[in-house]
Amino acid sequence: MYRSHNCGELNASHINTEVTLAGWVQKSRDKGFMNWVDLRDRYGITQLIFDEGRSEKSVFELAKTLGREFVIQVKGTVIEREAKNKNMTTGEIEILVTELNILNASLTPPFTIEDETDGGEDIRMKYRYLDIRRNPVKNSLLFRHKVAMEVRKYLSDLDFCEVETPYLIKSTPEGARDFVVPSRMNEGQFYALPQSPQTFKQLLMVGGMDKYFQIVKCFRDEDLRADRQPEFTQIDCEMAFVEQEDILNVFEGLTRHLLKEIKGIEVEKFPRITYEYAMKTYGNDKPDIRFGMEFGELNEVAQHREFPVFNAAELVVGIAVPNAGNYTRKEIDGLIDWVKRPQVGASGMVYVKCNDDGTYKSSVDKFYDQDDLGQWAKITGAKAGDMIFVLSGPADKTRGQLSALRMELATRLGLRNPAEFAPLWVVDFPLLEFDEESGRYHAMHHPFTSPKPEDMHLLETNPGKVRANAYDMVLNGNEIGGGSIRIHDKATQQLMFKYLGFTEEEAKAQFGFLMDAFQFGAPPHGGLAFGLDRLVAILGGQETIRDFIAFPKNNSGRDVMIDAPSAIDDSQLKELHIKLV
């Protein structure tokens, strides 16, 4: 081997030991008669010393030629370091080098390989293999590995079996666009890359595997943002002969296990709230409950005065911002401009200062007296020294706008502590949601989600009120996992396809294989999938997933390191029977 030890394991107990190390040159310090080199590998840094009086002349001179990121091998003796560094695990020793081999020279890297680098994101993405040498990225990948191993251990101990499912599958409508792959051997036909292994894990339940999991790549051709990639990884799970409560208990247990083993945090039972409660109280279905600022609906106490904006609104709703009563007019105007941005879309905002003396000062004092504003404070939970912000308009739109403001204010006020973890379940989602553009209902989760049995009769008369046997796990304002009890009989699945607007022919063409399988004794089953990338990022104290993926794409879906996607040769297109337009 090229080394007897790694660069992070030597200490005072190894003094006088002959060792061989290999790694990259982090930096060198040439003092003329003495030269120090920091040698780095994945495990740490060890200081090397080349001494004009103690090293062979050829070794001493060769050391002077070393540049940053040269790959070298050294042999030498572990000696006590005169100027010890308590911040390094190897800070008590150094290696007096007797033999030096340059295994590979290096160009000067385009950015410094340091924790705090001078390289911008674009250049680091282009040279990602260099970026991985930096501790923040390297440690993120090691952290991801640790989480994945704990997941495998926990599920395997519960008798889950990891089964691989295919990547070349049939294109089926699951919400996002498929990535498609042309088939050379089947002219004019295409595979799709899976958005999830949904139908396959259901078929594994039909096959009697009972408890399945897979840490699996999924693919969706959709617009990207900081926490979304065209290829992402799921912890995909399915169980047979279970009800919703069984699944919630298993995966609540998994999350508690990860928080304890990875973060050293004990969490008891996770709160459970309904989708309806989440939307009315927080304005979204993945609420961050590390802080308050719960919504207070003000219609009854705000629409009795001559303020036309509120009187014409479907919803008047506010939040109390803690200790914000000292905001200046400039700060308030800045927030009003913030909610008016196209990304949020509010037409304006009303504020109420809750003064320390128990009085109120508002932008609508002209229309509302102190008793009115006191009612607003009571409903929103505002106290002396707080500020109330109020939005109004169409109910769904206004809740979304106030939710965005709530999260922005929490970030500005430092209420979203990445070291604090607040998980919860959101349950009782609508089964269907109406799409104005297409004029029909779509599955909120996917077409295999089972309706609540007690709501089945509403499918014919009021489909929008049917609740799904579905659930999401939310952690710190992020949906980290979701799933449902599945439909497991052909008749109900056909009925679901009917209400989703499929003709019998379309349903058979798309999902005939699944409905056929249901006729051969399919067990009741359900499951859940965690987003591994997002889960790891949140456990790692980050909001974005990119640094926890070895080779991520940029916001345009490009891998700038290998320059993909790219054009392919005309001969390949011809072989695939494809003509570009």
JSON list of C-alpha atoms in Angstrom, two decimals, residues 291 293 319-322 324 327 331 335 338-339 349 387-389 402-416:
[
{"chain": "A", "resi": 291, "resn": "PHE", "atom": "CA", "xyz": [-42.00, 29.47, 16.50]},
{"chain": "A", "resi": 293, "resn": "MET", "atom": "CA", "xyz": [-47.03, 33.64, 14.77]},
{"chain": "A", "resi": 319, "resn": "ILE", "atom": "CA", "xyz": [-50.15, 37.47, 12.70]},
{"chain": "A", "resi": 320, "resn": "ALA", "atom": "CA", "xyz": [-48.54, 38.87, 15.83]},
{"chain": "A", "resi": 321, "resn": "VAL", "atom": "CA", "xyz": [-44.79, 39.39, 15.42]},
{"chain": "A", "resi": 322, "resn": "PRO", "atom": "CA", "xyz": [-43.03, 39.14, 18.80]},
{"chain": "A", "resi": 324, "resn": "ALA", "atom": "CA", "xyz": [-41.50, 43.97, 16.65]},
{"chain": "A", "resi": 327, "resn": "TYR", "atom": "CA", "xyz": [-40.07, 48.69, 14.01]},
{"chain": "A", "resi": 331, "resn": "GLU", "atom": "CA", "xyz": [-38.77, 49.00, 8.28]},
{"chain": "A", "resi": 335, "resn": "LEU", "atom": "CA", "xyz": [-42.01, 44.84, 4.61]},
{"chain": "A", "resi": 338, "resn": "TRP", "atom": "CA", "xyz": [-41.69, 42.88, 0.30]},
{"chain": "A", "resi": 339, "resn": "VAL", "atom": "CA", "xyz": [-45.25, 41.49, 0.31]},
{"chain": "A", "resi": 349, "resn": "MET", "atom": "CA", "xyz": [-50.60, 45.40, 4.26]},
{"chain": "A", "resi": 387, "resn": "MET", "atom": "CA", "xyz": [-46.59, 44.15, 15.97]},
{"chain": "A", "resi": 388, "resn": "ILE", "atom": "CA", "xyz": [-49.64, 42.83, 14.11]},
{"chain": "A", "resi": 389, "resn": "PHE", "atom": "CA", "xyz": [-49.49, 42.54, 10.32]},
{"chain": "A", "resi": 402, "resn": "LEU", "atom": "CA", "xyz": [-49.19, 35.61, 4.93]},
{"chain": "A", "resi": 403, "resn": "SER", "atom": "CA", "xyz": [-47.39, 32.27, 5.17]},
{"chain": "A", "resi": 404, "resn": "ALA", "atom": "CA", "xyz": [-44.55, 33.68, 3.06]},
{"chain": "A", "resi": 405, "resn": "LEU", "atom": "CA", "xyz": [-44.40, 36.77, 5.30]},
{"chain": "A", "resi": 406, "resn": "ARG", "atom": "CA", "xyz": [-44.44, 34.61, 8.45]},
{"chain": "A", "resi": 407, "resn": "MET", "atom": "CA", "xyz": [-41.43, 32.61, 7.26]},
{"chain": "A", "resi": 408, "resn": "GLU", "atom": "CA", "xyz": [-39.55, 35.72, 6.13]},
{"chain": "A", "resi": 409, "resn": "LEU", "atom": "CA", "xyz": [-40.07, 37.44, 9.48]},
{"chain": "A", "resi": 410, "resn": "ALA", "atom": "CA", "xyz": [-39.04, 34.31, 11.38]},
{"chain": "A", "resi": 411, "resn": "THR", "atom": "CA", "xyz": [-35.81, 34.18, 9.36]},
{"chain": "A", "resi": 412, "resn": "ARG", "atom": "CA", "xyz": [-35.09, 37.86, 9.99]},
{"chain": "A", "resi": 413, "resn": "LEU", "atom": "CA", "xyz": [-35.82, 37.48, 13.70]},
{"chain": "A", "resi": 414, "resn": "GLY", "atom": "CA", "xyz": [-33.61, 34.40, 14.06]},
{"chain": "A", "resi": 415, "resn": "LEU", "atom": "CA", "xyz": [-36.50, 32.14, 15.05]},
{"chain": "A", "resi": 416, "resn": "ARG", "atom": "CA", "xyz": [-35.57, 29.33, 12.66]}
]
